[in-house]
């Protein structure tokens, strides 16, 4: 293993140890995460993590768990006997999860989810499967059964799919990890929902966000650091457009990594931030990489590698690498490679990143002018079958066929095939939402299309039971849910609504201005008109009523437009 990290074994589990003084730290890592689940079963790994920690109670020492895309961590810090008790308790619970807590932990997870705002980039890049599931709600938690939880724990949380790491003065005495035998699990398959790259999509958030998948190398880590310096210099220091301009580097542990960059923006500065962001990326792509920036980033990286606690800090990541069957690298090798990097190496990463970039632009902004292709929000085809016209005159049409469903309007379609349905959301009122593995979705509302009960039953029967998510009654119609950014009821419906509301906006402006000007006239006469000595009180009152009545008539169309827009 790398310098300062020693490899041993405890109860058949590979163990990484690094010497450290002070409180002992330890972690038990399993090769299982959200990307191993299905959309309809999303959240089961997180649920197992919560159940495994319940019996720890309110301990005086620090402990926690974390469910990531491809790994689940249980970590602890405390005295030696506390480390032993914690790890033994986690393993014991995984063998016999406290199912009496199942419904309570489900509620806790739903509460936790309500305060979480997952990013949309994974959904657009990977679709509604694999690594894209981190963008979606944990829909599988509500209906999961005790036997499902036990089977998941017994399949994934085994000693052959785990690595232990410890930082302390020695391995703790009396450590025992009683986990069942199993098998090592390979890394999740990498899917794609992007036909071409670089690509972009528009979102309601105010800033600009970008990620790119690159080969996991030292040069790529340096590129992420140089990118952050350039963004901060251009957008904050020089332009004054952003308060936060930052980047992040996350290894996927499969030979590739994700470089993420972000810059916030006020509404009035969104154009400037988007343009400046793209300019920074373009500058790096043509090789404008300052040696001073490279040296600054390299210096920070080297300081991290050589810090007194560097080996301890590397332990969780080293455990993930070992679980991914990635070859270990020594400290000397890492430092030698770090200092061998040149601006040309960073430039090569910039070109690689440009070929996989996915840009999230503020709502209403495009990036095709910069060479980015709009990520697909429609399908290339519609199914053949029975056509159901919308009850609304300007609504899209629904097509229900033997292979799937489509929503069509204006020559465009959103299609979900039954064989590629990641989840079918089902509400007691008859509403359905089919979400395809590509992330596109079609919302089927029987009342809006006059779809008969037999056809709805046909749709339900065509989707595998394992993909069905039964949800509680809706208080009101939900057009879009968290994690479904690519369209609830189909992207074509969103576009139809947008075209309709464009004309409504013009009407709103015209009638609003007329009503405002007339009301100002009425107000002026109300206040000052009675001072005219030739105007009687009765005449003044009658004319005042007339002026305000006309103002109300002018205002009424504007009110109708606003109410119609809200209903749409």
Coordinates of C-alpha atoms in Angstrom, one line a residue:
X1 CA 0.0 0.0 0.0
X2 CA 1.0 3.7 -0.2
X3 CA 3.5 5.0 2.3
X4 CA 2.1 5.3 5.9
X5 CA -0.8 2.9 5.2
X6 CA -0.3 -0.8 6.1
X7 CA -2.4 -3.7 4.8
X8 CA -3.6 -6.4 7.2
X9 CA -6.8 -8.4 7.8
X10 CA -9.4 -8.8 10.5
X11 CA -11.9 -11.7 10.4
X12 CA -11.3 -12.2 6.7
X13 CA -11.9 -8.5 5.9
X14 CA -9.1 -6.5 4.3
X15 CA -7.9 -3.9 6.7
X16 CA -5.9 -0.7 6.2
X17 CA -4.1 0.8 9.1
X18 CA -2.3 4.1 9.6
X19 CA -0.5 5.2 12.7
X20 CA -2.0 8.3 14.4
X21 CA -2.1 9.7 17.9
X22 CA -5.1 11.1 19.7
X23 CA -8.6 9.6 19.4
X24 CA -8.8 6.5 17.4
X25 CA -10.7 6.6 14.1
X26 CA -12.1 3.7 12.1
X27 CA -14.4 3.0 9.2
X28 CA -16.2 0.0 7.7
X29 CA -16.8 0.5 3.9
X30 CA -19.0 -1.6 1.7
X31 CA -19.1 -1.7 -2.1
X32 CA -22.8 -0.8 -2.4
X33 CA -24.6 2.5 -3.0
X34 CA -27.4 4.3 -4.7
X35 CA -26.1 3.4 -8.2
X36 CA -26.7 -0.3 -7.5
X37 CA -30.4 0.2 -6.9
X38 CA -33.3 0.7 -9.3
X39 CA -35.4 3.8 -9.5
X40 CA -38.4 2.0 -8.1
X41 CA -36.3 0.6 -5.2
X42 CA -34.3 3.7 -4.6
X43 CA -33.4 4.2 -0.9
X44 CA -33.0 0.7 0.3
X45 CA -29.2 1.0 0.9
X46 CA -29.8 4.2 2.9
X47 CA -32.5 2.4 4.9
X48 CA -30.1 -0.5 5.8
X49 CA -27.5 2.0 6.9
X50 CA -30.1 3.7 9.3
X51 CA -31.3 0.4 10.7
X52 CA -27.7 -0.8 11.3
X53 CA -27.0 2.3 13.4
X54 CA -30.1 2.3 15.5
X55 CA -28.8 0.2 18.3
X56 CA -25.9 2.5 18.8
X57 CA -28.3 4.8 20.6
X58 CA -27.0 8.2 21.9
X59 CA -23.3 7.5 22.4
X60 CA -20.8 9.9 23.8
X61 CA -18.4 9.2 21.0
X62 CA -18.8 10.5 17.4
X63 CA -20.2 8.0 14.8
X64 CA -22.2 8.2 11.7
X65 CA -23.0 6.5 8.3
X66 CA -23.1 7.7 4.7
X67 CA -24.6 6.2 1.6
X68 CA -22.9 7.4 -1.5
X69 CA -23.3 6.6 -5.2
X70 CA -21.2 3.4 -5.1
X71 CA -20.1 3.0 -1.5
X72 CA -21.6 2.9 2.0
X73 CA -19.5 4.1 5.0
X74 CA -19.8 3.5 8.7
X75 CA -17.3 5.6 10.6
X76 CA -16.5 6.3 14.2
X77 CA -14.1 8.3 16.4
X78 CA -13.4 7.7 20.1
X79 CA -11.5 5.6 22.6
X80 CA -10.3 2.1 21.7
X81 CA -13.1 0.2 23.5
X82 CA -15.7 2.5 21.9
X83 CA -14.3 1.7 18.4
X84 CA -14.6 -2.0 19.2
X85 CA -18.1 -1.7 20.5
X86 CA -19.3 0.4 17.5
X87 CA -17.9 -1.9 14.8
X88 CA -19.2 -5.0 16.6
X89 CA -22.6 -3.3 17.0
X90 CA -22.8 -2.4 13.3
X91 CA -21.9 -6.0 12.2
X92 CA -24.3 -7.5 14.6
X93 CA -27.1 -5.3 13.4
X94 CA -26.4 -6.1 9.8
X95 CA -26.9 -9.8 10.6
X96 CA -30.1 -9.1 12.5
X97 CA -31.6 -5.7 11.5
X98 CA -34.1 -4.2 14.0
X99 CA -37.2 -4.6 11.8
X100 CA -39.4 -3.2 14.6
X101 CA -37.8 0.1 13.6
X102 CA -38.6 -0.2 9.9
X103 CA -41.6 2.1 9.6
X104 CA -40.0 4.7 12.0
X105 CA -36.8 4.8 9.9
X106 CA -38.9 5.1 6.8
X107 CA -40.4 8.3 8.2
X108 CA -37.0 9.6 9.2
X109 CA -35.7 9.0 5.7
X110 CA -38.6 10.9 4.2
X111 CA -38.1 13.8 6.6
X112 CA -34.4 13.8 5.6
X113 CA -35.3 13.7 2.0
X114 CA -37.6 16.7 2.3
X115 CA -34.7 19.0 3.2
X116 CA -32.3 17.6 0.6
X117 CA -32.0 19.2 -2.8
X118 CA -30.3 16.7 -5.1
X119 CA -28.4 18.0 -8.2
X120 CA -29.8 17.5 -11.6
X121 CA -26.5 16.9 -13.5
X122 CA -26.4 13.1 -12.8
X123 CA -29.9 12.7 -14.1
X124 CA -29.2 14.4 -17.4
X125 CA -25.9 12.6 -17.8
X126 CA -26.7 9.0 -16.8
X127 CA -30.5 8.9 -17.0
X128 CA -32.9 7.3 -14.4
X129 CA -30.5 4.4 -13.6
X130 CA -27.1 3.8 -12.2
X131 CA -25.3 6.9 -11.2
X132 CA -28.3 9.0 -12.3
X133 CA -30.4 7.8 -9.3
X134 CA -28.7 10.2 -6.9
X135 CA -30.9 12.9 -8.5
X136 CA -34.1 11.2 -7.7
X137 CA -36.3 10.8 -4.6
X138 CA -36.0 7.6 -2.6
X139 CA -39.3 6.3 -4.0
X140 CA -38.5 2.7 -3.0
X141 CA -38.5 3.3 0.8
X142 CA -42.2 3.7 1.2
X143 CA -43.2 0.2 0.0
X144 CA -40.1 -1.9 0.9
X145 CA -40.9 -5.0 2.9
X146 CA -38.8 -6.5 5.8
X147 CA -37.8 -9.5 3.6
X148 CA -36.6 -7.1 0.9
X149 CA -34.4 -5.3 3.4
X150 CA -33.0 -8.5 4.8
X151 CA -32.2 -9.8 1.3
X152 CA -30.4 -6.6 0.3
X153 CA -28.3 -6.6 3.5
X154 CA -27.4 -10.3 3.1
X155 CA -26.4 -9.7 -0.5
X156 CA -24.3 -6.6 -0.3
X157 CA -23.2 -6.1 3.3
X158 CA -20.9 -9.1 3.5
X159 CA -17.2 -9.6 4.6
X160 CA -16.2 -10.3 0.9
X161 CA -17.6 -6.9 -0.1
X162 CA -16.1 -4.8 2.7
X163 CA -12.9 -3.1 3.7
X164 CA -12.0 -1.9 7.2
X165 CA -9.7 1.1 7.9
X166 CA -8.3 2.2 11.3
X167 CA -6.2 5.1 12.4
X168 CA -4.6 4.9 15.8
X169 CA -1.5 3.8 17.7
X170 CA -2.4 0.1 17.2
X171 CA -5.1 -2.2 16.1
X172 CA -7.7 -2.3 18.9
X173 CA -7.7 -5.3 21.1
X174 CA -10.7 -7.6 21.0
X175 CA -11.9 -6.4 17.6
X176 CA -14.4 -8.8 16.1
X177 CA -16.3 -8.3 12.8
X178 CA -18.9 -11.0 12.4
X179 CA -20.2 -10.6 8.9
X180 CA -21.7 -13.3 6.6
X181 CA -19.7 -14.6 3.7
X182 CA -20.6 -13.3 0.3
X183 CA -19.0 -12.1 -2.9
X184 CA -17.2 -9.0 -4.1
X185 CA -19.4 -6.7 -6.2
X186 CA -17.9 -4.9 -9.2
X187 CA -18.5 -1.2 -9.8
X188 CA -21.9 -0.1 -11.1
X189 CA -22.3 0.0 -14.9
X190 CA -22.0 3.5 -16.4
X191 CA -25.0 4.5 -18.5
X192 CA -25.5 7.5 -20.7
X193 CA -28.5 9.7 -21.5
X194 CA -26.5 12.1 -23.7
X195 CA -26.4 11.3 -27.4
X196 CA -23.7 14.0 -27.9
X197 CA -21.4 16.2 -25.9
X198 CA -20.6 18.9 -25.0
X199 CA -24.3 19.4 -24.0
X200 CA -26.4 21.8 -22.0
X201 CA -29.8 22.2 -20.4
X202 CA -31.6 25.1 -18.8
X203 CA -32.6 25.0 -15.1
X204 CA -34.5 27.3 -12.8
X205 CA -31.4 27.9 -10.6
X206 CA -29.6 31.2 -10.9
X207 CA -26.0 30.1 -11.3
X208 CA -24.0 28.1 -13.9
X209 CA -23.0 24.5 -13.1
X210 CA -20.8 22.2 -15.2
X211 CA -19.4 18.7 -14.9
X212 CA -17.2 16.7 -17.1
X213 CA -16.0 13.1 -16.9
X214 CA -12.2 12.7 -17.3
X215 CA -9.6 10.1 -16.8
X216 CA -8.7 9.9 -13.1
X217 CA -5.1 11.2 -13.1
X218 CA -2.9 13.7 -11.2
X219 CA -3.2 16.0 -14.2
X220 CA -7.0 16.0 -13.9
X221 CA -6.8 16.9 -10.3
X222 CA -4.6 19.8 -11.2
X223 CA -7.0 20.9 -13.9
X224 CA -9.8 21.1 -11.4
X225 CA -7.7 23.4 -9.2
X226 CA -6.6 25.6 -12.1
X227 CA -10.2 25.9 -13.3
X228 CA -11.3 27.1 -9.9
X229 CA -8.6 29.8 -9.8
X230 CA -9.5 31.0 -13.3
X231 CA -13.2 31.2 -12.5
X232 CA -12.6 33.1 -9.3
X233 CA -10.3 35.5 -11.0
X234 CA -12.5 36.2 -14.0
X235 CA -16.0 36.1 -12.4
X236 CA -15.4 37.4 -8.9
X237 CA -12.2 39.5 -8.8
X238 CA -12.2 41.0 -12.2
X239 CA -15.9 41.0 -13.3
X240 CA -17.6 41.2 -9.9
X241 CA -20.4 38.9 -11.3
X242 CA -20.2 36.1 -8.8
X243 CA -19.7 35.6 -5.1
X244 CA -18.9 31.9 -5.3
X245 CA -16.9 30.4 -8.1
X246 CA -15.5 27.0 -7.2
X247 CA -14.7 23.5 -8.5
X248 CA -14.6 20.0 -7.2
X249 CA -12.9 16.7 -8.1
X250 CA -14.5 13.4 -7.4
X251 CA -13.0 10.1 -8.3
X252 CA -15.6 7.5 -9.5
X253 CA -13.0 4.8 -8.5
X254 CA -13.4 3.1 -11.9
X255 CA -10.5 4.9 -13.7
X256 CA -12.6 8.0 -14.3
X257 CA -13.5 11.1 -12.3
X258 CA -16.0 14.0 -12.4
X259 CA -14.8 17.6 -12.5
X260 CA -17.6 19.9 -11.3
X261 CA -17.5 23.7 -11.4
X262 CA -20.0 26.3 -10.2
X263 CA -20.5 30.0 -10.3
X264 CA -23.5 31.8 -8.7
X265 CA -25.3 34.8 -10.3
X266 CA -27.9 37.4 -9.6
X267 CA -30.7 37.5 -12.2
X268 CA -29.2 40.7 -13.7
X269 CA -25.8 39.1 -14.1
X270 CA -26.7 35.7 -15.5
X271 CA -25.8 36.5 -19.0
X272 CA -22.4 37.9 -17.9
X273 CA -21.7 34.8 -15.7
X274 CA -22.6 32.3 -18.4
X275 CA -20.5 34.1 -21.0
X276 CA -17.6 34.5 -18.6
X277 CA -17.8 30.9 -17.5
X278 CA -17.7 29.7 -21.1
X279 CA -14.8 32.0 -21.8
X280 CA -12.7 30.6 -19.0
X281 CA -13.3 27.0 -20.3
X282 CA -12.4 28.1 -23.8
X283 CA -9.2 29.7 -22.6
X284 CA -8.1 26.5 -20.9
X285 CA -9.0 24.5 -24.0
X286 CA -6.7 26.6 -26.2
X287 CA -3.9 26.2 -23.8
X288 CA -4.0 29.5 -21.8
X289 CA -2.8 27.9 -18.6
X290 CA -0.6 30.1 -16.5
X291 CA 2.5 28.5 -14.9
X292 CA 1.8 30.5 -11.7
X293 CA -1.6 29.0 -11.4
X294 CA -0.2 25.5 -11.9
X295 CA 2.4 26.1 -9.3
X296 CA -0.1 27.4 -6.8
X297 CA -2.4 24.3 -7.2
X298 CA 0.6 21.9 -7.2
X299 CA 1.9 23.4 -4.0
X300 CA -1.4 22.9 -2.2
X301 CA -1.7 19.3 -3.5
X302 CA 1.9 18.5 -2.3
X303 CA 1.2 20.1 1.1
X304 CA -1.9 17.8 1.4
X305 CA 0.2 14.7 0.5
X306 CA 3.0 15.5 2.9
X307 CA 0.9 16.8 5.9
X308 CA 1.4 14.9 9.2
X309 CA -2.1 13.4 9.0
X310 CA -2.0 12.7 5.2
X311 CA -2.1 9.0 5.5
X312 CA -5.1 9.1 7.9
X313 CA -6.9 11.4 5.5
X314 CA -6.3 9.0 2.6
X315 CA -7.7 6.0 4.5
X316 CA -11.4 6.3 3.4
X317 CA -10.5 6.9 -0.2
X318 CA -7.9 4.1 -0.1
X319 CA -10.6 1.7 1.2
X320 CA -12.8 2.6 -1.8
X321 CA -9.9 2.1 -4.2
X322 CA -9.3 -1.4 -2.7
X323 CA -13.0 -2.3 -3.0
X324 CA -12.9 -1.1 -6.6
X325 CA -9.8 -3.4 -7.2
X326 CA -7.7 -0.4 -8.2
X327 CA -4.0 -0.9 -7.8
X328 CA -2.4 1.0 -4.8
X329 CA 0.0 3.9 -5.4
X330 CA 2.7 4.9 -3.1
X331 CA 3.3 8.4 -1.7
X332 CA 6.6 8.8 -3.6
X333 CA 5.0 7.8 -6.8
X334 CA 2.2 10.3 -6.3
X335 CA 4.6 13.1 -5.5
X336 CA 6.9 12.4 -8.4
X337 CA 4.0 12.4 -10.8
X338 CA 2.7 15.7 -9.3
X339 CA 5.9 17.5 -9.8
X340 CA 6.3 16.2 -13.4
X341 CA 3.1 17.8 -14.5
X342 CA 3.4 20.7 -17.0
X343 CA 0.8 23.1 -18.5
X344 CA 0.7 20.8 -21.5
X345 CA -0.6 18.0 -19.3
X346 CA -3.3 20.2 -17.9
X347 CA -4.2 21.4 -21.4
X348 CA -4.8 17.8 -22.5
X349 CA -7.2 17.3 -19.6
X350 CA -9.0 20.5 -20.6
X351 CA -9.5 19.1 -24.1
X352 CA -10.8 15.8 -22.7
X353 CA -13.2 17.7 -20.4
X354 CA -14.5 19.7 -23.3
X355 CA -15.6 16.5 -25.1
X356 CA -17.7 15.3 -22.1
X357 CA -18.9 18.6 -20.6
X358 CA -22.5 19.0 -19.5
X359 CA -23.5 22.6 -18.7
X360 CA -26.5 23.6 -16.5
X361 CA -27.5 27.1 -17.6
X362 CA -29.9 29.4 -15.8
X363 CA -33.5 29.1 -16.9
X364 CA -34.2 30.7 -20.2
X365 CA -30.6 30.7 -21.3
X366 CA -29.1 28.8 -24.2
X367 CA -25.5 27.7 -24.8
X368 CA -25.6 26.5 -28.4
X369 CA -23.8 29.7 -29.4
X370 CA -20.8 28.3 -27.5
X371 CA -20.9 24.9 -29.2
X372 CA -23.0 23.0 -26.7
X373 CA -25.8 20.8 -27.9
X374 CA -29.2 21.0 -26.1
X375 CA -29.6 17.8 -24.1
X376 CA -32.7 15.9 -25.4
X377 CA -36.0 16.7 -23.8
X378 CA -38.0 14.8 -26.4
X379 CA -37.9 11.3 -28.0
X380 CA -37.0 10.6 -31.6
X381 CA -40.2 8.7 -32.2
X382 CA -43.7 8.0 -30.9
X383 CA -45.3 4.6 -30.4
X384 CA -48.2 3.5 -32.5
X385 CA -51.5 2.7 -30.9
X386 CA -54.7 4.3 -29.7
X387 CA -54.7 8.1 -29.7
X388 CA -56.4 10.1 -27.0
X389 CA -56.9 13.8 -27.6
X390 CA -56.6 16.2 -24.7
X391 CA -59.7 17.6 -23.2
X392 CA -58.1 21.0 -23.5
X393 CA -58.1 22.3 -27.0
X394 CA -54.5 23.2 -27.1
X395 CA -53.2 20.2 -25.1
X396 CA -51.0 17.5 -26.4
X397 CA -52.3 14.1 -27.4
X398 CA -51.6 10.8 -25.7
X399 CA -50.8 7.6 -27.6
X400 CA -51.0 4.3 -25.8
X401 CA -49.5 1.3 -27.7
X402 CA -48.4 -2.2 -27.1
X403 CA -44.8 -1.2 -26.5
X404 CA -45.2 2.0 -24.6
X405 CA -46.8 5.4 -24.2
X406 CA -46.1 8.7 -26.0
X407 CA -47.2 12.3 -25.5
X408 CA -47.2 14.2 -28.8
X409 CA -47.6 17.9 -29.7
X410 CA -46.4 20.0 -32.6
X411 CA -44.5 17.2 -34.3
X412 CA -42.6 16.4 -31.1
X413 CA -43.0 13.4 -28.7
X414 CA -42.0 12.2 -25.3
X415 CA -42.0 8.4 -25.2
X416 CA -41.5 5.8 -22.5
X417 CA -41.3 2.1 -23.6
X418 CA -42.5 -0.5 -21.1
X419 CA -39.3 -2.5 -21.5
X420 CA -37.3 0.6 -20.6
X421 CA -39.5 1.9 -17.8
X422 CA -37.4 2.7 -14.7
X423 CA -40.5 3.4 -12.6
X424 CA -44.2 3.7 -12.9
X425 CA -45.6 6.1 -10.2
X426 CA -49.1 5.2 -9.3
X427 CA -51.6 7.4 -7.4
X428 CA -55.0 6.2 -5.9
X429 CA -56.8 8.8 -8.1
X430 CA -55.8 6.9 -11.2
X431 CA -52.9 9.1 -12.3
X432 CA -49.7 7.5 -13.6
X433 CA -46.3 8.7 -14.4
X434 CA -43.9 6.5 -16.5
X435 CA -40.2 7.3 -16.2
X436 CA -37.9 5.9 -18.8
X437 CA -34.3 4.9 -18.1
X438 CA -33.3 7.8 -20.3
X439 CA -34.8 10.2 -17.8
X440 CA -37.8 11.3 -19.9
X441 CA -41.2 10.8 -18.4
X442 CA -44.8 10.7 -19.6
X443 CA -47.6 11.6 -17.2
X444 CA -50.9 9.7 -17.9
X445 CA -53.9 11.5 -16.4
X446 CA -57.1 9.6 -17.5
X447 CA -59.4 12.6 -16.9
X448 CA -57.3 14.9 -19.1
X449 CA -57.4 12.5 -22.1
X450 CA -60.6 10.6 -21.6
X451 CA -58.6 7.3 -21.2
X452 CA -60.9 4.4 -20.3
X453 CA -60.3 2.0 -17.4
X454 CA -59.4 -0.9 -19.7
X455 CA -56.5 1.1 -21.3
X456 CA -55.2 2.2 -17.9
X457 CA -55.2 -1.4 -16.7
X458 CA -53.3 -2.4 -19.9
X459 CA -50.6 0.1 -19.0
X460 CA -50.4 -1.1 -15.4
X461 CA -50.1 -4.8 -16.6
X462 CA -47.4 -3.9 -19.2
X463 CA -44.9 -2.6 -16.6
X464 CA -43.1 -5.2 -14.4
X465 CA -44.5 -5.2 -10.8
X466 CA -40.9 -4.4 -9.5
X467 CA -41.0 -1.1 -11.3
X468 CA -44.3 0.1 -9.8
X469 CA -44.2 2.7 -7.0
X470 CA -47.5 3.2 -5.2
X471 CA -47.7 6.7 -3.7
X472 CA -50.2 8.2 -1.3
X473 CA -53.2 10.4 -2.4
X474 CA -52.3 13.7 -3.9
X475 CA -53.6 16.9 -2.4
X476 CA -53.4 18.6 -5.8
X477 CA -52.1 17.8 -9.3
X478 CA -48.3 17.7 -9.2
X479 CA -46.8 18.7 -12.5
X480 CA -43.2 18.0 -11.6
X481 CA -41.5 16.3 -8.7
X482 CA -38.0 16.6 -7.4
X483 CA -35.5 14.6 -9.5
X484 CA -37.8 14.6 -12.6
X485 CA -36.3 17.7 -14.2
X486 CA -36.6 16.3 -17.7
X487 CA -40.4 16.6 -17.8
X488 CA -43.4 15.5 -15.9
X489 CA -46.1 14.9 -18.5
X490 CA -43.5 15.2 -21.1
X491 CA -41.2 17.9 -22.4
X492 CA -43.6 18.6 -25.3
X493 CA -46.3 19.6 -22.9
X494 CA -43.9 22.1 -21.2
X495 CA -43.1 23.6 -24.6
X496 CA -46.8 23.9 -25.5
X497 CA -47.5 25.7 -22.2
X498 CA -44.6 28.0 -22.8
X499 CA -46.0 29.0 -26.2
X500 CA -49.4 29.6 -24.8
X501 CA -48.2 31.8 -21.9
X502 CA -46.1 33.9 -24.3
X503 CA -49.3 35.4 -25.8
X504 CA -50.8 35.7 -22.4
X505 CA -47.9 37.7 -21.2
X506 CA -48.4 40.3 -23.9
X507 CA -52.1 40.6 -23.0
X508 CA -51.1 41.0 -19.4
X509 CA -48.7 43.8 -20.1
X510 CA -51.2 45.7 -22.4
X511 CA -54.2 45.5 -20.1
X512 CA -52.1 46.0 -17.0
X513 CA -50.7 49.3 -18.4
X514 CA -54.2 50.6 -19.4
X515 CA -55.6 49.7 -16.1
X516 CA -52.8 51.3 -14.2
X517 CA -53.0 54.6 -16.2
X518 CA -56.8 54.8 -15.9
X519 CA -56.6 54.1 -12.1
X520 CA -54.0 56.9 -11.8
X521 CA -56.5 59.2 -13.5
X522 CA -59.3 58.1 -11.2
X523 CA -57.2 58.5 -8.1
X524 CA -56.2 62.1 -9.2
X525 CA -59.8 63.1 -9.7
X526 CA -60.9 61.4 -6.5
X527 CA -58.4 63.5 -4.5
X528 CA -58.4 66.8 -6.4
X529 CA -61.7 66.9 -8.4
X530 CA -63.9 68.0 -5.5
X531 CA -61.9 71.2 -5.1
X532 CA -63.3 72.6 -8.4
X533 CA -65.9 75.2 -7.3
X534 CA -68.1 74.6 -10.3
X535 CA -68.5 70.8 -9.6
X536 CA -71.2 69.8 -7.2
X537 CA -70.7 67.0 -4.7
X538 CA -73.2 64.8 -6.5
X539 CA -71.5 65.3 -9.9
X540 CA -68.1 64.6 -8.4
X541 CA -69.3 61.4 -6.7
X542 CA -71.0 60.1 -9.9
X543 CA -67.9 60.8 -12.1
X544 CA -65.6 59.2 -9.5
X545 CA -67.7 56.0 -9.5
X546 CA -67.6 56.0 -13.3
X547 CA -63.8 56.4 -13.5
X548 CA -63.1 53.6 -11.0
X549 CA -65.6 51.3 -12.7
X550 CA -63.8 51.7 -16.0
X551 CA -60.5 51.0 -14.3
X552 CA -61.9 47.8 -12.9
X553 CA -63.1 46.7 -16.3
X554 CA -59.6 47.3 -17.8
X555 CA -58.0 45.4 -14.9
X556 CA -60.3 42.4 -15.2
X557 CA -58.6 40.9 -18.4
X558 CA -55.2 41.1 -16.7
X559 CA -56.6 39.2 -13.7
X560 CA -58.0 36.6 -16.0
X561 CA -54.7 36.1 -17.7
X562 CA -52.8 35.7 -14.4
X563 CA -55.4 33.1 -13.1
X564 CA -55.2 31.2 -16.4
X565 CA -51.4 31.1 -16.3
X566 CA -51.4 29.7 -12.8
X567 CA -53.9 27.0 -13.8
X568 CA -51.8 26.0 -16.8

